[in-house]
mmCIF file of C-alpha atoms and ligand atoms in Angstrom:
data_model
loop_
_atom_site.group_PDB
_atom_site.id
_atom_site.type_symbol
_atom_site.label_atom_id
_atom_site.label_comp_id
_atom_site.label_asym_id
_atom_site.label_seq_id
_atom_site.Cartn_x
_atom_site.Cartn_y
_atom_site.Cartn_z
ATOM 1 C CA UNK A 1 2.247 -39.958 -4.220
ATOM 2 C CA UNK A 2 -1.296 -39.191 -4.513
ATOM 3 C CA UNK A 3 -3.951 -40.892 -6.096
ATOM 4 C CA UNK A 4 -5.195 -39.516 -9.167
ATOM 5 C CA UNK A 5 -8.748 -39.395 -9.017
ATOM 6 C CA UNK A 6 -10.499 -41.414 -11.047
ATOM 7 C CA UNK A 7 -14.486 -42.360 -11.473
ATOM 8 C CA UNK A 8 -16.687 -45.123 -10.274
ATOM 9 C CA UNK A 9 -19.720 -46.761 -11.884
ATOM 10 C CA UNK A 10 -22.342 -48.428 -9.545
ATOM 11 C CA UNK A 11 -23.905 -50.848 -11.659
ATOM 12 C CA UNK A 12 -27.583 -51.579 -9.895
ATOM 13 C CA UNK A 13 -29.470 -53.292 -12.056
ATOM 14 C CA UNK A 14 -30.322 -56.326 -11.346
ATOM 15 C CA UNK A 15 -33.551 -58.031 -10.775
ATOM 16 C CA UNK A 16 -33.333 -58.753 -7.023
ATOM 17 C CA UNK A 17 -34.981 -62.145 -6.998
ATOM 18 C CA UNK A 18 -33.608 -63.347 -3.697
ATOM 19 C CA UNK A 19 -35.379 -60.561 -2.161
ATOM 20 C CA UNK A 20 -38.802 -60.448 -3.817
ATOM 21 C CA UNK A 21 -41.356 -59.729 -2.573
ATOM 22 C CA UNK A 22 -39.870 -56.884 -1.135
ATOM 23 C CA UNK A 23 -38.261 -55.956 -4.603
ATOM 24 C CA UNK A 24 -40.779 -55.887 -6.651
ATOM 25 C CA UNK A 25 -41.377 -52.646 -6.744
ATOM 26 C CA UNK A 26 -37.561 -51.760 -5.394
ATOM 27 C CA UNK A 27 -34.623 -52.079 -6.355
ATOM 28 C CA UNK A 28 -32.666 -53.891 -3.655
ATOM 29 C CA UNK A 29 -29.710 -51.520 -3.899
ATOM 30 C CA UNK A 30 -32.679 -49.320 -1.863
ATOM 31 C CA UNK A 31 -33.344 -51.381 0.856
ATOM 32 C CA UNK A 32 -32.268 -50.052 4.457
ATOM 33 C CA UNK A 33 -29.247 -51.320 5.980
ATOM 34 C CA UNK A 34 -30.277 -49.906 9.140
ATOM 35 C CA UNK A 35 -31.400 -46.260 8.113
ATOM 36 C CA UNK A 36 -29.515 -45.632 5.305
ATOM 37 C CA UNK A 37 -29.912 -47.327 1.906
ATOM 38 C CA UNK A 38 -27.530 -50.190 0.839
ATOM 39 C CA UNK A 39 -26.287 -48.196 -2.125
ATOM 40 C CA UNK A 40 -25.831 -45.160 0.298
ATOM 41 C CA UNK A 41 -22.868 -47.223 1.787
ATOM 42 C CA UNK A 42 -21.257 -47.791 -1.676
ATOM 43 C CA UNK A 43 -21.410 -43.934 -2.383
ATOM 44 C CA UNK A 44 -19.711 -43.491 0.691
ATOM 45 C CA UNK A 45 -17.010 -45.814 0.228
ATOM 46 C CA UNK A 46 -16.353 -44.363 -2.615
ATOM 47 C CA UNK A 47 -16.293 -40.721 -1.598
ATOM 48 C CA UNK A 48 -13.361 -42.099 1.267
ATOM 49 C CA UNK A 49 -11.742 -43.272 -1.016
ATOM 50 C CA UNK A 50 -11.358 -39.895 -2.901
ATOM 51 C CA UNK A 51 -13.562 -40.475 -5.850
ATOM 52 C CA UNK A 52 -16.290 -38.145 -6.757
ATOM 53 C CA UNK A 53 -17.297 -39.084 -9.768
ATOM 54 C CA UNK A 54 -19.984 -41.634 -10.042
ATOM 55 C CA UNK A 55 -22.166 -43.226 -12.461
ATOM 56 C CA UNK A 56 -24.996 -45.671 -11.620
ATOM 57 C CA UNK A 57 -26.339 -48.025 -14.155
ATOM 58 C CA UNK A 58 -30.090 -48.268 -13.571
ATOM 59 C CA UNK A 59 -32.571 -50.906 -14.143
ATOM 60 C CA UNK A 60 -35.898 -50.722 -14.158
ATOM 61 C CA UNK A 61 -37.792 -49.275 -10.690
ATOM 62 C CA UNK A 62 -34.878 -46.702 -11.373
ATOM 63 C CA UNK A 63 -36.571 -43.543 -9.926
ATOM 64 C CA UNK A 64 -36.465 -44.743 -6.223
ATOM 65 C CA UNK A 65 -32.227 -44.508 -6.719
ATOM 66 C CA UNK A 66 -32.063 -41.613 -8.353
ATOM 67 C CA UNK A 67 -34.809 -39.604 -6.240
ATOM 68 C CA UNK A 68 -32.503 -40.915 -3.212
ATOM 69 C CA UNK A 69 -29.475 -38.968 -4.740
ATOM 70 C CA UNK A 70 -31.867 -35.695 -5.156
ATOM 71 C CA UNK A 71 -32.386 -33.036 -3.154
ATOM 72 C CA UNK A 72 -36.316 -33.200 -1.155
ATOM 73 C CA UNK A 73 -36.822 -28.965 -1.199
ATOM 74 C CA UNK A 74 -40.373 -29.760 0.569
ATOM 75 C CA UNK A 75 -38.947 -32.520 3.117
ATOM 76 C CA UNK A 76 -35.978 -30.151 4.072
ATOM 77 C CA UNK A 77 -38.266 -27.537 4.591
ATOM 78 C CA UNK A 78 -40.421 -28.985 6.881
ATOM 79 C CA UNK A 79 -37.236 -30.632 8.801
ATOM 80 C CA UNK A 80 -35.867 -26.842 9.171
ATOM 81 C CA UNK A 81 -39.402 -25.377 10.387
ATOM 82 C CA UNK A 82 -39.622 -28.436 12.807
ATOM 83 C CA UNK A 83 -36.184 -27.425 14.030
ATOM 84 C CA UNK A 84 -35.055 -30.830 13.199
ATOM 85 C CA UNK A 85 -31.429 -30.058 12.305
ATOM 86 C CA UNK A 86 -29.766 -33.309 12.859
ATOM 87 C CA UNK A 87 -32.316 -35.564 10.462
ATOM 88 C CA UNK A 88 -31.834 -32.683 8.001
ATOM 89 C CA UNK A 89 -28.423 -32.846 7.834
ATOM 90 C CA UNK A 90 -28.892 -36.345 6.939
ATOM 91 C CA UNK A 91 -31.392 -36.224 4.438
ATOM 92 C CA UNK A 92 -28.960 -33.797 2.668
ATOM 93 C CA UNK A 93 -26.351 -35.788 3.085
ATOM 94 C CA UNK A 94 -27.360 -38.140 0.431
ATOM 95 C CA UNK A 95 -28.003 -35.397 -2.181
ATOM 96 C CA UNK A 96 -24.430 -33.837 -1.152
ATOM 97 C CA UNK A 97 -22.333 -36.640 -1.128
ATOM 98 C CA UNK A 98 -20.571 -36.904 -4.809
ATOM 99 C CA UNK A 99 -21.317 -35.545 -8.300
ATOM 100 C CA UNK A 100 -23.888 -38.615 -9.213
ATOM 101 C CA UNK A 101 -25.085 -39.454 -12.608
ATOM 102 C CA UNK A 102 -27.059 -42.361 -14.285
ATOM 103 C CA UNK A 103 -27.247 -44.571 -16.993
ATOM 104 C CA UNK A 104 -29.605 -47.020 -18.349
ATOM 105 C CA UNK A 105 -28.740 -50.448 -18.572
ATOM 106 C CA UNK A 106 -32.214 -51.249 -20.715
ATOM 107 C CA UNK A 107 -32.154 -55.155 -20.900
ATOM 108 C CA UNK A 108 -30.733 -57.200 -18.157
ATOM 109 C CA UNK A 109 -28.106 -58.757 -19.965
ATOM 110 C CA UNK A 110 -25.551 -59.523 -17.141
ATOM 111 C CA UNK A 111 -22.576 -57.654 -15.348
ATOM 112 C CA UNK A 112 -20.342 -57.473 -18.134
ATOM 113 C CA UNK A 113 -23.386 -55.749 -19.679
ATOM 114 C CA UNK A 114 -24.189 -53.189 -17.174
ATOM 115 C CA UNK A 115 -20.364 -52.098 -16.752
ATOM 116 C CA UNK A 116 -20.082 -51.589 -20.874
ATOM 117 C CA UNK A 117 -22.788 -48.936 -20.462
ATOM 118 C CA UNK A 118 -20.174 -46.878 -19.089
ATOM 119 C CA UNK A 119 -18.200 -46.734 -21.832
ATOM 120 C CA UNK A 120 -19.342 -43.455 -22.985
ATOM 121 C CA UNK A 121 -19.157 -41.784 -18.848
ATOM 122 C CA UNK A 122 -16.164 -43.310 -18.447
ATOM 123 C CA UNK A 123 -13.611 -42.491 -21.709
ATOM 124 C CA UNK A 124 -10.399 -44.319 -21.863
ATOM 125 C CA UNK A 125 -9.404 -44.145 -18.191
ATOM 126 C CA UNK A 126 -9.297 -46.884 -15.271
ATOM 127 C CA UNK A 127 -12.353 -47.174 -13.254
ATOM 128 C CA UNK A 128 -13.135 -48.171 -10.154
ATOM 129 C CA UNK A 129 -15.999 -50.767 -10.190
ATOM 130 C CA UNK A 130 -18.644 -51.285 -6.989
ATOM 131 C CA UNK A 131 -20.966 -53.923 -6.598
ATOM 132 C CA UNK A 132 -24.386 -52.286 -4.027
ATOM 133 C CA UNK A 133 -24.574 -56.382 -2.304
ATOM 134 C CA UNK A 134 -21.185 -56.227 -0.825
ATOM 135 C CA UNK A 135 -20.721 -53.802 1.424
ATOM 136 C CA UNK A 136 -17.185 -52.986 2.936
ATOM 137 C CA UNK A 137 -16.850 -52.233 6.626
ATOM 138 C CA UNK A 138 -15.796 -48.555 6.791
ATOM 139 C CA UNK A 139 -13.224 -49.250 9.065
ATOM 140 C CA UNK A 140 -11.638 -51.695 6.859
ATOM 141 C CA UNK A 141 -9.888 -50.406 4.204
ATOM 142 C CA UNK A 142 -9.916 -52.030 0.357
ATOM 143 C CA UNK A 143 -10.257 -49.592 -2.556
ATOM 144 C CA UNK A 144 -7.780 -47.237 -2.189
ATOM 145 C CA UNK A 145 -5.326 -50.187 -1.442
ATOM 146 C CA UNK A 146 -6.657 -51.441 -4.985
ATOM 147 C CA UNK A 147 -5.851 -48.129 -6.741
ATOM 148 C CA UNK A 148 -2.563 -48.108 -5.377
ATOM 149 C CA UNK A 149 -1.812 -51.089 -6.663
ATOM 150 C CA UNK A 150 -2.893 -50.396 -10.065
ATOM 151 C CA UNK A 151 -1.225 -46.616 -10.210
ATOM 152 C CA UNK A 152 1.931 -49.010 -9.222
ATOM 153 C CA UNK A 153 1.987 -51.465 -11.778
ATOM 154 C CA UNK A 154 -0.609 -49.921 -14.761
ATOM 155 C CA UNK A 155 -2.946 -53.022 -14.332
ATOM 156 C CA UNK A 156 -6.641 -54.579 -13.548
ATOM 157 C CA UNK A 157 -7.038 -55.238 -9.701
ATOM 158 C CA UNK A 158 -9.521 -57.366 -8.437
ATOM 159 C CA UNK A 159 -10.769 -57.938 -4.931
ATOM 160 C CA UNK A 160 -10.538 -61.248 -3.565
ATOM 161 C CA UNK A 161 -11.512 -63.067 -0.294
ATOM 162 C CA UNK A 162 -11.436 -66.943 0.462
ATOM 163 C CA UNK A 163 -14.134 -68.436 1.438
ATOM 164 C CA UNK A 164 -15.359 -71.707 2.483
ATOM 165 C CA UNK A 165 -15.506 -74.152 -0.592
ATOM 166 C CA UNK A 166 -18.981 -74.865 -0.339
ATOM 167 C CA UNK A 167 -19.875 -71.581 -1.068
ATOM 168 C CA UNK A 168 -17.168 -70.941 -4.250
ATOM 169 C CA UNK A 169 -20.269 -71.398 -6.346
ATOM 170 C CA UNK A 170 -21.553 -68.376 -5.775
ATOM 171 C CA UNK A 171 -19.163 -65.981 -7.302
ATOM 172 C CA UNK A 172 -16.507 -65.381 -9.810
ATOM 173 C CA UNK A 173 -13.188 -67.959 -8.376
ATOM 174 C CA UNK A 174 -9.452 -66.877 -9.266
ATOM 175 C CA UNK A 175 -6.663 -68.774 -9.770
ATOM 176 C CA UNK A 176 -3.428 -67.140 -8.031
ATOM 177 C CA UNK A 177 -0.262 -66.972 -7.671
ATOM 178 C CA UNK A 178 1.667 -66.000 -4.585
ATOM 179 C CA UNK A 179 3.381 -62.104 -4.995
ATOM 180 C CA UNK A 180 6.374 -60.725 -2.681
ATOM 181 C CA UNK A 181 3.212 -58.735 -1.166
ATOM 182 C CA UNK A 182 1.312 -61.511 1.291
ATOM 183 C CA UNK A 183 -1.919 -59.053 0.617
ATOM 184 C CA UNK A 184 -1.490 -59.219 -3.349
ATOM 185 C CA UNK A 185 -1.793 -62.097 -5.673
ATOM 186 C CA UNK A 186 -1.296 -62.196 -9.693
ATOM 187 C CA UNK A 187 -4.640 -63.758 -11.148
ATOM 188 C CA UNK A 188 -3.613 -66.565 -13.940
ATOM 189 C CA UNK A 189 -7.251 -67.594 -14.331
ATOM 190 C CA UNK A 190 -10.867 -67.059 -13.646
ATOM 191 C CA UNK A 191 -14.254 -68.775 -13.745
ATOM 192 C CA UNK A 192 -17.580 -67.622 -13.034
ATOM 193 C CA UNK A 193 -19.730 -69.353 -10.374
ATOM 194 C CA UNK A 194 -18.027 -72.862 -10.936
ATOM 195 C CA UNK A 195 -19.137 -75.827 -9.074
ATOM 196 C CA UNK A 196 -16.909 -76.466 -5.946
ATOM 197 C CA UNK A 197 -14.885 -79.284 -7.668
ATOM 198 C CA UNK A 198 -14.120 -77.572 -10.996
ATOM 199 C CA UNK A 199 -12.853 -74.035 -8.814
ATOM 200 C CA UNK A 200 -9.744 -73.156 -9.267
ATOM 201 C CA UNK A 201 -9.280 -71.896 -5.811
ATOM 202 C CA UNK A 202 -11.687 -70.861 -2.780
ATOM 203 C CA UNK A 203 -10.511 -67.214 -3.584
ATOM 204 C CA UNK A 204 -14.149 -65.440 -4.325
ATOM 205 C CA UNK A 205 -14.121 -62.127 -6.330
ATOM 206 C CA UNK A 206 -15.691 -59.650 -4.126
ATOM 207 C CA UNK A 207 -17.330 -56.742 -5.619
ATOM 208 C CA UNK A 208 -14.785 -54.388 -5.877
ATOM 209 C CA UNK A 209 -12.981 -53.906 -9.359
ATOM 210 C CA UNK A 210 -10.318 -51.383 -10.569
ATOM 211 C CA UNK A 211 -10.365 -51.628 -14.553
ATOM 212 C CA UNK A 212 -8.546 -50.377 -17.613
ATOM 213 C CA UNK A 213 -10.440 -49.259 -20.211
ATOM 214 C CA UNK A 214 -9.324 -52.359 -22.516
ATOM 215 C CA UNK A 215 -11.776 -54.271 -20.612
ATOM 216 C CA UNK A 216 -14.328 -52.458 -23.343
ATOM 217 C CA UNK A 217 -12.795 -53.692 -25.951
ATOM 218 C CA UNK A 218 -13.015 -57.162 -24.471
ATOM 219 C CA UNK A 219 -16.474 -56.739 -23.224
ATOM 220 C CA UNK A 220 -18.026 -55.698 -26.646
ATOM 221 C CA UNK A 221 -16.731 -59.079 -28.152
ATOM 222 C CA UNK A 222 -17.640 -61.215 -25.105
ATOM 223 C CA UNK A 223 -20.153 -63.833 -25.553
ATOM 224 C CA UNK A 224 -23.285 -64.556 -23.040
ATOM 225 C CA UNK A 225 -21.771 -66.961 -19.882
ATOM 226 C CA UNK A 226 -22.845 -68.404 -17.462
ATOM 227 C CA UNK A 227 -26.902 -67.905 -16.829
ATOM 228 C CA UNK A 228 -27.372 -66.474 -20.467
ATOM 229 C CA UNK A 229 -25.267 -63.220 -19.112
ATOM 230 C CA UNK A 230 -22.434 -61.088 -20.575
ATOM 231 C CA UNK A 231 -20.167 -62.176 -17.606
ATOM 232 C CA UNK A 232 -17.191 -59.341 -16.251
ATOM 233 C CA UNK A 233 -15.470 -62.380 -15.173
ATOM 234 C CA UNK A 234 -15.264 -63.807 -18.423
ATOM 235 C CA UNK A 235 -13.824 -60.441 -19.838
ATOM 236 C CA UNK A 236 -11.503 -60.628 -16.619
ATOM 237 C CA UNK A 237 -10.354 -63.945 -17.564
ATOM 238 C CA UNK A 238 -8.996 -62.679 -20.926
ATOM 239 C CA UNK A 239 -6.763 -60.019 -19.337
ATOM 240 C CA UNK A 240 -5.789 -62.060 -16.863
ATOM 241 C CA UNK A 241 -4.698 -64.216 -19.520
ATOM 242 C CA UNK A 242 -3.282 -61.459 -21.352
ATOM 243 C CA UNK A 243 -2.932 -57.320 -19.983
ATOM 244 C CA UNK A 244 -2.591 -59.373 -16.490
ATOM 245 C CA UNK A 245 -4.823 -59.160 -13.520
ATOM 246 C CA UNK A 246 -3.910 -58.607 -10.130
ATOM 247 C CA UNK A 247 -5.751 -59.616 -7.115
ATOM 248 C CA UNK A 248 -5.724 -57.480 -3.371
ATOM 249 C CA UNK A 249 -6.605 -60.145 -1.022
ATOM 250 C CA UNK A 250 -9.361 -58.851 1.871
ATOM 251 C CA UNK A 251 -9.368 -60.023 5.082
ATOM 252 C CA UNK A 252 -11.309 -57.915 6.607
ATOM 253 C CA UNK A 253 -15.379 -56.981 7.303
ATOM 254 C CA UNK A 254 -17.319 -57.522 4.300
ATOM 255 C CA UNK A 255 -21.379 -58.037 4.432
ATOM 256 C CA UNK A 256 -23.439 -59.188 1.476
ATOM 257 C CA UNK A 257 -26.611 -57.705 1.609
ATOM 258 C CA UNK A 258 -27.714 -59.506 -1.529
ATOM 259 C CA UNK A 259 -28.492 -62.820 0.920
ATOM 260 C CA UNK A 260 -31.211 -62.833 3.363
ATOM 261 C CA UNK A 261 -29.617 -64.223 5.999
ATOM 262 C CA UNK A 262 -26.335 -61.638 5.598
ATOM 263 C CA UNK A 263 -28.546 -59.192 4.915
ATOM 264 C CA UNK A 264 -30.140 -59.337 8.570
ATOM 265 C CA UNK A 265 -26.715 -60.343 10.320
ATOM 266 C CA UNK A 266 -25.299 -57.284 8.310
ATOM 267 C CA UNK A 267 -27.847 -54.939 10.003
ATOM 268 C CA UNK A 268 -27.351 -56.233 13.801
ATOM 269 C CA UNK A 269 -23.286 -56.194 13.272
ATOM 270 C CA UNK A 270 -23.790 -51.864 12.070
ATOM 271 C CA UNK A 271 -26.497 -51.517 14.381
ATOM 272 C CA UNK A 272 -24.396 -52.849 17.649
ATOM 273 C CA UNK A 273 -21.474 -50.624 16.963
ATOM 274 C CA UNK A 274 -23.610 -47.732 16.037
ATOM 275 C CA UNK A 275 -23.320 -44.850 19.161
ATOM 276 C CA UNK A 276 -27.312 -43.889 18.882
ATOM 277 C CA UNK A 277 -28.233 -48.011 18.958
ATOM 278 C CA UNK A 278 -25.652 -50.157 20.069
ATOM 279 C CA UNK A 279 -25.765 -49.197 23.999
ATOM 280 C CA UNK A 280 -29.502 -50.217 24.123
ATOM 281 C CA UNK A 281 -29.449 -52.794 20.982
ATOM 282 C CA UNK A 282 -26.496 -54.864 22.774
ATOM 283 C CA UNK A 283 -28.180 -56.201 26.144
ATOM 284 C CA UNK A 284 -31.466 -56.719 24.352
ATOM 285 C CA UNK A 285 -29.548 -58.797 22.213
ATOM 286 C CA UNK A 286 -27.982 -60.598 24.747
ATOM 287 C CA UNK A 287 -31.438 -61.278 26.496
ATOM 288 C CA UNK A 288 -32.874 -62.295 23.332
ATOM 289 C CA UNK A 289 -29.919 -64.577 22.290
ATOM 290 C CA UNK A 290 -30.451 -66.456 26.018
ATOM 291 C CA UNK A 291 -33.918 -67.102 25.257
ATOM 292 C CA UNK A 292 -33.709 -69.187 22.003
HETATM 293 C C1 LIG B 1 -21.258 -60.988 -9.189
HETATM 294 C C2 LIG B 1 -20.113 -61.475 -10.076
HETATM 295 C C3 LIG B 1 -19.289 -62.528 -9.360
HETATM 296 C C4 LIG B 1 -18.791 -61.969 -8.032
HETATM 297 C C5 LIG B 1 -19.991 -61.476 -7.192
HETATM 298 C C6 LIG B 1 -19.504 -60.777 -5.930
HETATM 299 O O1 LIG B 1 -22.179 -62.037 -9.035
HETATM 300 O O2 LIG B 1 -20.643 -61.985 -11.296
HETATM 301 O O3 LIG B 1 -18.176 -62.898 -10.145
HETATM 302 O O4 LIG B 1 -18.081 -62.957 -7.328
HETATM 303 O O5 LIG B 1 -20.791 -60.548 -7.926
HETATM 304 O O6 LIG B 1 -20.572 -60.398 -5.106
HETATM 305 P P1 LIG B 1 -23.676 -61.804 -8.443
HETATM 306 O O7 LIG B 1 -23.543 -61.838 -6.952
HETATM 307 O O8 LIG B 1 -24.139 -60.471 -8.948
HETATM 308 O O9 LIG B 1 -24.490 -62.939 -8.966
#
């Protein structure tokens, strides 16, 4: 059956601390993951998986994302006269991609926050949810496998990925049960960020989210979480507890950009199996990796 199309919402607007410097005057959904912008991937995962509708919650720095997303008449000119057909095909890419709009978020009041701003784009339909630090190896498929699963069944569909325990602290952790699907679990539970002896599981919530509207409804009544922030995992944990929740379990390339270290691992693993880098990027490596 096919999908019915339905929208996402990019919500980019945090702070960026664990990049600052460099974000202080950019958002860090901008910086390059190789040559293209990390937020550039998360438009394109989208668009492959047939949506092409999408709304990005801005913070503040916001005109860096949204110039991105706009055509450059005076760039693209100069491209053309230079003959320089094959950068100018990318630079239009960007602008050509999907039917983008924006939305801002005002105060940084959390997740839960950011994706409530959407209300109004977004109506009383399921959404598709993408967070710009986790970015989803093309070849590797996740989101469409989550909207099939929630045309099937009518419900919220969470990523999920296990981890090592010592790192559960860092995002949202699901308690599951096991499914006749090996790749899908139903969510009984979640907590935000708990410390690795109160989580439930070492099944992280990735950032990847297929929602019913109700989460709205939920969302305007939930209380500031964890860090002071409207939490989507605390409105998660309510369905869960009562719509239902269910969980498509990854296992396959995911890079978080949001973490220095990732973040330079996650450009060497695209840049090796990129055609234009890879052939001279992988014996340099190799050389490099002998030396130290
Ligand atoms: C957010 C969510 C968290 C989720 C994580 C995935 O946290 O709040 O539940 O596990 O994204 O990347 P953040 O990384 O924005 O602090």
């Amino acid at each position: 059956m096919p999908q019915k199309r339905i929208k996402a919402v990019i919500p980019a607007a945090g702070l960026g601390t664990r990049f600052l410097p460099a974000t202080k005057a950019m958002p860090k959904e901008m910086l390059p993951v190789v040559d293209k912008p990390a937020i550039q991937y998360v438009v394109e995962e989208a668009v492959s998986a047939n949506i092409d509708d999408i709304l990005i919650i801005l913070g503040r720095n916001k005109n860096n994302i949204s110039n991105h997303f706009d055509s450059v008449p005076e760039l693209e000119h100069n491209l053309t006269n230079k003959g320089d057909l094959d950068r100018l095909r990318r630079v239009q890419a960007s602008s050509e991609l999907a039917d983008i709009h924006f939305v801002r978020q005002g105060e940084p009041k959390g997740l839960g926050h950011a994706v409530l701003r959407a209300k109004g784009h977004v109506g009383d339909a399921t959404f598709a949810v993408m967070l710009g630090d986790d970015l989803i190896d093309e070849r590797d498929e996740l989101l469409t496998t989550m909207i099939d699963e929630n045309e099937r069944t009518g419900l919220t569909v969470v990523a999920l990925m296990e981890v090592d325990p010592d790192n559960i602290h860092m995002y949202g952790a699901a308690a599951v049960e096991p499914t006749d699907n090996p790749d899908v679990v139903k969510v009984t539970g979640l907590v935000e960020k708990p410390k690795k002896e109160d989580a439930p599981s070492n099944y992280a919530v990735i950032g990847r989210y297929v929602l019913t509207p109700d989460v709205f409804e939920v969302l305007e009544r939930t209380e500031p979480g964890r860090g002071g922030e409207i939490q989507l995992t605390d409105a998660l944990q309510e369905l869960a507890t009562t719509s239902g929740v269910l969980g498509v379990v990854f296992r396959g390339r995911r890079y978080d950009t949001g973490d220095r270290l990732d973040y330079i691992k996650a450009i060497v693993q695209l840049a090796v199996d990129r055609e234009d880098l890879g052939t001279d990027l992988r014996p340099w490596l190799k050389d490099f990796a002998a030396e130290i």
